[in-house]
Each structure stands twice: as C-alpha cells, then as structure tokens.
PDB file of C-alpha atoms in Angstrom:
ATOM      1  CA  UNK A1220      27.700 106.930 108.679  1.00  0.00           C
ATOM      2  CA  UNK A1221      27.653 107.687 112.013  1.00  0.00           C
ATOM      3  CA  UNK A1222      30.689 109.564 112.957  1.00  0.00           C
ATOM      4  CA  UNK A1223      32.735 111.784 110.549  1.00  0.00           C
ATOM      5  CA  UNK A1224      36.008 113.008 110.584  1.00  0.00           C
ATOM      6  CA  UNK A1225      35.882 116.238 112.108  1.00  0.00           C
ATOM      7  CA  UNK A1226      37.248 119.394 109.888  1.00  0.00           C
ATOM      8  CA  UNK A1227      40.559 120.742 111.895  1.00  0.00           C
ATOM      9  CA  UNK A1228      39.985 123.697 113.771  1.00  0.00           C
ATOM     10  CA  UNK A1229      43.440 125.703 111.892  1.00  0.00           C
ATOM     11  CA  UNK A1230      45.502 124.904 108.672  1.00  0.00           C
ATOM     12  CA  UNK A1231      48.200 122.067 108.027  1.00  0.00           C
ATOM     13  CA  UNK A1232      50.641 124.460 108.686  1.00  0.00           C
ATOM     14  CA  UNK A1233      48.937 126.548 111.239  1.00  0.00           C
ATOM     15  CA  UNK A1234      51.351 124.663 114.006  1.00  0.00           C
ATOM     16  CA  UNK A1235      54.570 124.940 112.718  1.00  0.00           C
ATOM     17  CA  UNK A1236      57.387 125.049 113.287  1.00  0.00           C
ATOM     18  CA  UNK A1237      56.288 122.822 116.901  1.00  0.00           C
ATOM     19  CA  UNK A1238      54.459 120.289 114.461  1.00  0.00           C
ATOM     20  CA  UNK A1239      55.255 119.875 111.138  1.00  0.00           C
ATOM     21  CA  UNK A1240      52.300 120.371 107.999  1.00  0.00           C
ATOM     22  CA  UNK A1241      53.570 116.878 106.795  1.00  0.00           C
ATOM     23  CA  UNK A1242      52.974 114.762 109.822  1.00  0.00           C
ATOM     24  CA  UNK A1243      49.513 117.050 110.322  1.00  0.00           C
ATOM     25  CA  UNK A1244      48.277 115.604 106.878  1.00  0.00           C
ATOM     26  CA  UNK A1245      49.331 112.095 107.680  1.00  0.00           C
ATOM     27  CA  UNK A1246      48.301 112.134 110.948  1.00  0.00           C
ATOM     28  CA  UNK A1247      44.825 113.885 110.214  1.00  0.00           C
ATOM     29  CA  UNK A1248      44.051 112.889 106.961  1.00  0.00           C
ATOM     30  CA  UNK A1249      45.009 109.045 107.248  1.00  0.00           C
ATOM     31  CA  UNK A1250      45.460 107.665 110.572  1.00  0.00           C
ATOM     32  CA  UNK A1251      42.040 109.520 111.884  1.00  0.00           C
ATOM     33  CA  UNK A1252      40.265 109.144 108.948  1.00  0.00           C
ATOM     34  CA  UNK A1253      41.564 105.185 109.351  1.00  0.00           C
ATOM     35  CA  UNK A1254      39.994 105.166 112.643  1.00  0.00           C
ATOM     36  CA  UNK A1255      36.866 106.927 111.813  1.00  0.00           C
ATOM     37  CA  UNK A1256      36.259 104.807 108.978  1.00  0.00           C
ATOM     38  CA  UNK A1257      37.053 101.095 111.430  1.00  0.00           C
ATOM     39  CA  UNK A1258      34.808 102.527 114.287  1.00  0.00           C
ATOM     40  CA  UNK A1259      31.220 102.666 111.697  1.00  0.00           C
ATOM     41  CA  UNK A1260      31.982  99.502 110.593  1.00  0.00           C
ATOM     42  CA  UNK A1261      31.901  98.032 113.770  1.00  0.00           C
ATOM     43  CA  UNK A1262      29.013 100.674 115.239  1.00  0.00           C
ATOM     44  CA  UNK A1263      26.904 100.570 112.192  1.00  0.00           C
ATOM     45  CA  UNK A1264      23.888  98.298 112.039  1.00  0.00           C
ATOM     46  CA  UNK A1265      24.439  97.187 115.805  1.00  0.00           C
ATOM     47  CA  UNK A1266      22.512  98.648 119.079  1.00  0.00           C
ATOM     48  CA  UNK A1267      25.219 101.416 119.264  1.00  0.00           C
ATOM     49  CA  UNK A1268      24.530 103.406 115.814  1.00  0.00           C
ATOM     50  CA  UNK A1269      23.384 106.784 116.615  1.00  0.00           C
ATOM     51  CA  UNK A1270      24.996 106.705 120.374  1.00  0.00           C
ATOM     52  CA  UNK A1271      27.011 109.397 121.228  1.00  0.00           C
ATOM     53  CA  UNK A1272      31.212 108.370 121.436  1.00  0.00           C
ATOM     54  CA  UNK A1273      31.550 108.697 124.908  1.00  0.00           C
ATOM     55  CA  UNK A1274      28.194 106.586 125.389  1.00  0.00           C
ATOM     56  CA  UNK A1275      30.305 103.794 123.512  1.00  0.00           C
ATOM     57  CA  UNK A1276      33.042 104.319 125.176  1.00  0.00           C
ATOM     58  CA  UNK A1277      31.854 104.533 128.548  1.00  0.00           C
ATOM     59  CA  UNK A1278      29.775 101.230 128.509  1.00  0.00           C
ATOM     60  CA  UNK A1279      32.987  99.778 126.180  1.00  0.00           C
ATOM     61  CA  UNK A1280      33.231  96.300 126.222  1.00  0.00           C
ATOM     62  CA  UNK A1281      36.871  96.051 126.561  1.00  0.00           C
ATOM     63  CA  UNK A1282      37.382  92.901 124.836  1.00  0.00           C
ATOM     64  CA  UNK A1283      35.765  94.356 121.604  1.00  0.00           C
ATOM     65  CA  UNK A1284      39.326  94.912 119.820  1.00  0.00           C
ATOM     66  CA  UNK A1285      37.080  96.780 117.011  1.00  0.00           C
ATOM     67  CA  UNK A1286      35.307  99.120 119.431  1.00  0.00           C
ATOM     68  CA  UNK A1287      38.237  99.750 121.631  1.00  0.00           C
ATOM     69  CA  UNK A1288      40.965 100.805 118.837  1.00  0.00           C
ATOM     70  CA  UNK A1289      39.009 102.285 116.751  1.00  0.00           C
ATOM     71  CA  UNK A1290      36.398 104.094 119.330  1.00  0.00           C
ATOM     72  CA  UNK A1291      39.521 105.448 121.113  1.00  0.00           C
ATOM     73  CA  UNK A1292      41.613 106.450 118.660  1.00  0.00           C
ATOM     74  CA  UNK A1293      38.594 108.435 117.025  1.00  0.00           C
ATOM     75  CA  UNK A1294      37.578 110.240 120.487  1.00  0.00           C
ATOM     76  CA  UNK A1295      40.914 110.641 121.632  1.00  0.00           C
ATOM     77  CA  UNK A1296      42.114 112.538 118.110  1.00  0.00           C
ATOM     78  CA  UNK A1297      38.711 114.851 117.679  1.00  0.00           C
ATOM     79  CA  UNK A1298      39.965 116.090 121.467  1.00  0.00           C
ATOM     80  CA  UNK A1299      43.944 116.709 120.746  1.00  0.00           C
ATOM     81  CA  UNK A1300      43.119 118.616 117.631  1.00  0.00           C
ATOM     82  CA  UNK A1301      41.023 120.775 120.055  1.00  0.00           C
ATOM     83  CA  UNK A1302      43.701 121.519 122.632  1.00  0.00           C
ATOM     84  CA  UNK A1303      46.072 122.640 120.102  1.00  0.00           C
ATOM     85  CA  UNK A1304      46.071 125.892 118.571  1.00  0.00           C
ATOM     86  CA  UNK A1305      48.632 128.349 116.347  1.00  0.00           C
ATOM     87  CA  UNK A1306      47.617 131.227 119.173  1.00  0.00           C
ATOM     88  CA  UNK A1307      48.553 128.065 121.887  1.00  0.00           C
ATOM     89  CA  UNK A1308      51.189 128.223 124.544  1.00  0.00           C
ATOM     90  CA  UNK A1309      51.668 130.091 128.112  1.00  0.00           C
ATOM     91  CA  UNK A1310      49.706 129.248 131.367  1.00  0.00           C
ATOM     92  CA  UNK A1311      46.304 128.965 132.120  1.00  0.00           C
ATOM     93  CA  UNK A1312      44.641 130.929 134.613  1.00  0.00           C
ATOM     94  CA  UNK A1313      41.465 130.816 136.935  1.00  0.00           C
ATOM     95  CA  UNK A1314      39.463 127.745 138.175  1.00  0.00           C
ATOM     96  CA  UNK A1315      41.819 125.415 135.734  1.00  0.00           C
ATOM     97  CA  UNK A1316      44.622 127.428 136.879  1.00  0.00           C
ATOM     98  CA  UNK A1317      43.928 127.089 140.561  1.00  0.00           C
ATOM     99  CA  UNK A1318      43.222 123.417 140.517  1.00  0.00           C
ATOM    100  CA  UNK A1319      46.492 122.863 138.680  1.00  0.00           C
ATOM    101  CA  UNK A1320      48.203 124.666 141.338  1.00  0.00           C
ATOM    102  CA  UNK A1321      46.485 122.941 144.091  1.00  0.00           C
ATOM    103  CA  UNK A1322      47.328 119.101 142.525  1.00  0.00           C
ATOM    104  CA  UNK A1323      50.585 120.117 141.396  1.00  0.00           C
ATOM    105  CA  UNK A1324      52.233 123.297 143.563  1.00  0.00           C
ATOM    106  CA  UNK A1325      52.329 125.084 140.196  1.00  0.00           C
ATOM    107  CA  UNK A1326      52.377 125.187 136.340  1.00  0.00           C
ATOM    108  CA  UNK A1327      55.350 123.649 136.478  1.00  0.00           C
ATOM    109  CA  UNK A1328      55.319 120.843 138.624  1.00  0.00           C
ATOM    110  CA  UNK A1329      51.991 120.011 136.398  1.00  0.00           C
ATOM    111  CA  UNK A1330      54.359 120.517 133.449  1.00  0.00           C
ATOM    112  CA  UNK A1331      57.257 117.944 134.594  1.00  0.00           C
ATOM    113  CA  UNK A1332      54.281 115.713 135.553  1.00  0.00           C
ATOM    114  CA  UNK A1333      52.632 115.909 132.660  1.00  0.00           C
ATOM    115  CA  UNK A1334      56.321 115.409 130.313  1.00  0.00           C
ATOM    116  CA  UNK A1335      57.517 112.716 132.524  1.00  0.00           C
ATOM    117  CA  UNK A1336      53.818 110.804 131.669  1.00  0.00           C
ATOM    118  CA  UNK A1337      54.110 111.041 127.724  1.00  0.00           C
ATOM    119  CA  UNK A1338      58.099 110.631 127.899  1.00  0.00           C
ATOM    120  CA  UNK A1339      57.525 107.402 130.112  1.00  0.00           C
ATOM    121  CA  UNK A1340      54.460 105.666 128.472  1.00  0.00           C
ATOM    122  CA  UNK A1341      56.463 102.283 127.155  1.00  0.00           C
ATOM    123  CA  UNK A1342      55.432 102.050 123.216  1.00  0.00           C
ATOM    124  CA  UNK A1343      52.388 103.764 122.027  1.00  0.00           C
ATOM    125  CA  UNK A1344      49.562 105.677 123.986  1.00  0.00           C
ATOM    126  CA  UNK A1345      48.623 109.047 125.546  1.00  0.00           C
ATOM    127  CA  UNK A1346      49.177 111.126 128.601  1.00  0.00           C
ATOM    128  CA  UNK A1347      45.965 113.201 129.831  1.00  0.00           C
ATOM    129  CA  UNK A1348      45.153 115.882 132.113  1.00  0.00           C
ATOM    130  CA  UNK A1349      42.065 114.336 133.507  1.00  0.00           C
ATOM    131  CA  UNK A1350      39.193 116.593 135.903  1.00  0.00           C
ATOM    132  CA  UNK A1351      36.978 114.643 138.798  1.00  0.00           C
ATOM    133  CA  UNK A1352      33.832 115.800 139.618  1.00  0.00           C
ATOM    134  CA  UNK A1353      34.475 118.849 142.047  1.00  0.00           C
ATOM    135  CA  UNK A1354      37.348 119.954 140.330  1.00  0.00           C
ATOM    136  CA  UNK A1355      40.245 117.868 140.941  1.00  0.00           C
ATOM    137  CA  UNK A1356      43.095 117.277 137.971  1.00  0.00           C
ATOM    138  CA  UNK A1357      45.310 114.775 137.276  1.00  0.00           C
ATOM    139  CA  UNK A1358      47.906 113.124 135.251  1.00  0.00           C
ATOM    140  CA  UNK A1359      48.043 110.010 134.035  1.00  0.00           C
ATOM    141  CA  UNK A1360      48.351 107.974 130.977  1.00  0.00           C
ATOM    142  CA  UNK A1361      47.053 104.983 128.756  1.00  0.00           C
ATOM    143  CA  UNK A1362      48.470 102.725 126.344  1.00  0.00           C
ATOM    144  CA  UNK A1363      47.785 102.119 122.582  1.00  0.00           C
ATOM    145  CA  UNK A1364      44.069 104.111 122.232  1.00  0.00           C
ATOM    146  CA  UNK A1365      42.874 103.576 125.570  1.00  0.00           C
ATOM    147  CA  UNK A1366      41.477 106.426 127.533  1.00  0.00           C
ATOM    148  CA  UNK A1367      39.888 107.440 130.835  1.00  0.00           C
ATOM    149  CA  UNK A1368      36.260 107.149 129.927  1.00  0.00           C
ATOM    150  CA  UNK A1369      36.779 103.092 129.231  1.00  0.00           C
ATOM    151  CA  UNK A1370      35.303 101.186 132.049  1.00  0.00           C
ATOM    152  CA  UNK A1371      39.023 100.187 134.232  1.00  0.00           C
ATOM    153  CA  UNK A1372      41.401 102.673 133.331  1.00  0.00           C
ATOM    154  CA  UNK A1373      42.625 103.585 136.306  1.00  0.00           C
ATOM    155  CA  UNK A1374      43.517 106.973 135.795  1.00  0.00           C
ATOM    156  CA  UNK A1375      39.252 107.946 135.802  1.00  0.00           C
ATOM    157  CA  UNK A1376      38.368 111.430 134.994  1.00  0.00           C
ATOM    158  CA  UNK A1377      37.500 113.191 132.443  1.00  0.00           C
ATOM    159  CA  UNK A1378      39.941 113.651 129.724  1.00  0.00           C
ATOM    160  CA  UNK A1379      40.181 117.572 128.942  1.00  0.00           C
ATOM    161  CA  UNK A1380      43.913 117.405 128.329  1.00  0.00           C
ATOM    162  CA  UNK A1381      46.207 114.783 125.736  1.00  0.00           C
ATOM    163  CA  UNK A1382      48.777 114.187 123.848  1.00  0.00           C
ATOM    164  CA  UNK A1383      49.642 111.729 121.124  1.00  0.00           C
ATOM    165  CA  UNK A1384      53.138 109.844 121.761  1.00  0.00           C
ATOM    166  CA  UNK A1385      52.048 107.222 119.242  1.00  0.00           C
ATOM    167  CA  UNK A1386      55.694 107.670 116.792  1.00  0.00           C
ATOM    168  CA  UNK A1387      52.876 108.854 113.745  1.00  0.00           C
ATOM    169  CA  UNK A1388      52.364 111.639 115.927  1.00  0.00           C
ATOM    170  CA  UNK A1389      55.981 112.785 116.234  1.00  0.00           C
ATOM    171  CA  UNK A1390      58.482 110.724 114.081  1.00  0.00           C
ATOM    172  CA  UNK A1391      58.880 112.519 110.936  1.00  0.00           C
ATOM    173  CA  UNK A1392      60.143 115.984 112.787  1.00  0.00           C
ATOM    174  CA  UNK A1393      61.549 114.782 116.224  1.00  0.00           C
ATOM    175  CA  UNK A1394      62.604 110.846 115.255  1.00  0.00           C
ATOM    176  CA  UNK A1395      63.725 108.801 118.611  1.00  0.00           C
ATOM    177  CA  UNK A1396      63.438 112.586 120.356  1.00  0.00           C
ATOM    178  CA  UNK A1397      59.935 112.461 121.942  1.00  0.00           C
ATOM    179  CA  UNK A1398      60.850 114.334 125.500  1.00  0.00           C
ATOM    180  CA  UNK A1399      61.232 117.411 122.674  1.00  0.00           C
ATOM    181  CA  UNK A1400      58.162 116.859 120.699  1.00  0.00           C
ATOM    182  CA  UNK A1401      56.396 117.086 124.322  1.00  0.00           C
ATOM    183  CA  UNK A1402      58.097 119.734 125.112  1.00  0.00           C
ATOM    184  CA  UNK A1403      57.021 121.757 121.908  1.00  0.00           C
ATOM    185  CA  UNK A1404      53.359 120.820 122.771  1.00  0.00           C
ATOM    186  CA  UNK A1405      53.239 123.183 124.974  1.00  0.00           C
ATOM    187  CA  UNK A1406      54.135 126.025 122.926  1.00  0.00           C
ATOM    188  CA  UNK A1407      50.761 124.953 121.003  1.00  0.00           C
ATOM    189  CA  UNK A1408      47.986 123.622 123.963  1.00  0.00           C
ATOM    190  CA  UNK A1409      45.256 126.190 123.738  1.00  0.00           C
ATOM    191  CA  UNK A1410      44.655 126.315 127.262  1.00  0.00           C
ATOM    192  CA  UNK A1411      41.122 128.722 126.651  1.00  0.00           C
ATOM    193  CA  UNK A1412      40.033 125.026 124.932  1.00  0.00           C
ATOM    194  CA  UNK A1413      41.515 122.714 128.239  1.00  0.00           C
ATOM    195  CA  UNK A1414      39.731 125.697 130.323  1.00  0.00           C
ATOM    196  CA  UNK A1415      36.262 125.147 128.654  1.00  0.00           C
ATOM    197  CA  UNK A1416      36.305 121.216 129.149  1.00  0.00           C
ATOM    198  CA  UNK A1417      37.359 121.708 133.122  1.00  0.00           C
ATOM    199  CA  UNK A1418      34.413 123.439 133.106  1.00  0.00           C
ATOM    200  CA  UNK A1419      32.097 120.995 131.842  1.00  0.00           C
ATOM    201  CA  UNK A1420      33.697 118.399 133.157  1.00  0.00           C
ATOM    202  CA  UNK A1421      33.959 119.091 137.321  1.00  0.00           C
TER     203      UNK A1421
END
C-alpha cells in the first residue's frame, strides 16, 4: 500500500461541541479511509507508486477522474485534520499574522474572506488559505476535491489552510446551516499548525 490513512492527531470527541464525534467517525473513518483506499488502486503498480502525494498531485493529469478524486480528497483530509485542534481558536500572530494583515487589513477581514469562500462555493469543495513563495496569503476555493497544487487551479499557492464544505463534513450537526459550521471552525483551527506550513511553504 502506498498511502495509509493517517491516525487523527486528538479523539472523536476531542472537537466538540464545534464538530460533532459522530460526523468525526464518519467523516474519518469512512469517507477518508474511502479515498485512501481508491487512490492505491489507481497509484499502485503504475510509475507513481512510491511518489510522494503532492508529487502526484502536482504533475496530476487532470482528466484522470481516479487520480484527481481520490488523490485530492486524500491530501486535502490528512491537512484539515492538521489545522484543527481541541486547544484551536483565537488569532495567529507573527510572520502568518503579519501577512494576513497585510492581504487582508486584519484577522478579520481574512475571516469574512475566508467565510464568504466556504459559504459561497456552489455544491461541494473547499476554501483554502493558500501562501506564495515570499510570503503572500490568499483565499480562494475549489470544487469537489480539487486543490491548489493541481496543475490550473487558479487560486496557486500552497495550501496551509482548509476547510471541508462537502455536506459529510457538516450535515449531521449544522443541516442546510453551513455559514455556522464555518463559523465554528474557527473556534477549532490550530493556528501554531497553519503557522508551521506558512513557514515551509513561502
């Protein structure tokens, strides 16, 4: 096998009551493992096996249903089980802090930004805070698993920020309510996580 579901960093219930233990297991336990499971199929016993996910993605033949789904939706859930955290919430400060400020005026014009991107994305997908080389964030979003390291997203970057709107994500707790589901992400991003990839990542 070449990619395994990765362990989550906290309990089930570690993020309630923001995200309920229920839709954790389902969402964790089934539709990652799903995705994990569809993305060897279609790496193993081709020129990809032992390539690194973002290797994949970033040379991604967009037409490869198989690699796209299923490579997405694996890279895309190992990083939002990352930036979330029971200890999560608040503002982050220095470089990230700085650069967020300097794209957006302040946390909060990031956070409207940020809400109006997941609340907006028509049917399934993600919204991502995304860093350039030198430093430079922004907002944007993809649809279904896509994400900014696919060759023609437009949105570019480096993902070091996202969040699930897919309903699986959301729809046992919050129903037709996803503006509040985004909202209670933010009581849970652990920004020292989102700080650590800006790093890397400019």
């Amino acid at each position: 096998m070449s990619f395994e579901l990765p362990q989550l960093p906290y309990s089930h219930d570690a993020l309630e009551p923001h995200i309920d233990t229920k839709t954790m297991q389902i969402h964790h336990g089934k539709h990652h493992a799903g995705y994990t499971a569809k993305l060897n199929a279609a790496v193993d016993g081709t020129d990809l096996a032992g390539k690194s996910i973002e290797e994949i993605l970033g040379s991604l033949d967009m037409s490869n249903g198989a690699l796209r789904n299923n490579g997405g939706g694996y890279y895309n859930h190992c990083l939002f089980w990352e930036v979330m955290g029971p200890d999560g919430g608040g503002q982050p400060g220095g470089d990230l802090g700085a650069a967020i400020d300097s794209a957006y005026g302040n946390f909060e014009g990031f956070k409207e930004a940020f809400a109006k991107a997941a609340a907006t994305q028509f049917g399934s997908g993600w919204a991502w805070l995304c860093v350039h080389p030198g430093g430079k964030v922004e907002v944007c979003q993809t649809a279904n698993q896509d994400n900014p390291l696919m060759p023609g997203i437009t949105c570019g970057g480096t993902p070091i920020l996202g969040i699930d709107v897919w309903e699986h994500a959301y729809y046992l707790n919050y129903q037709n309510r996803r503006p509040d589901y985004v909202e209670a992400f933010f009581s849970v991003i652990n920004w020292s996580e989102v700080a650590r990839r800006y790093e890397a990542g400019k």
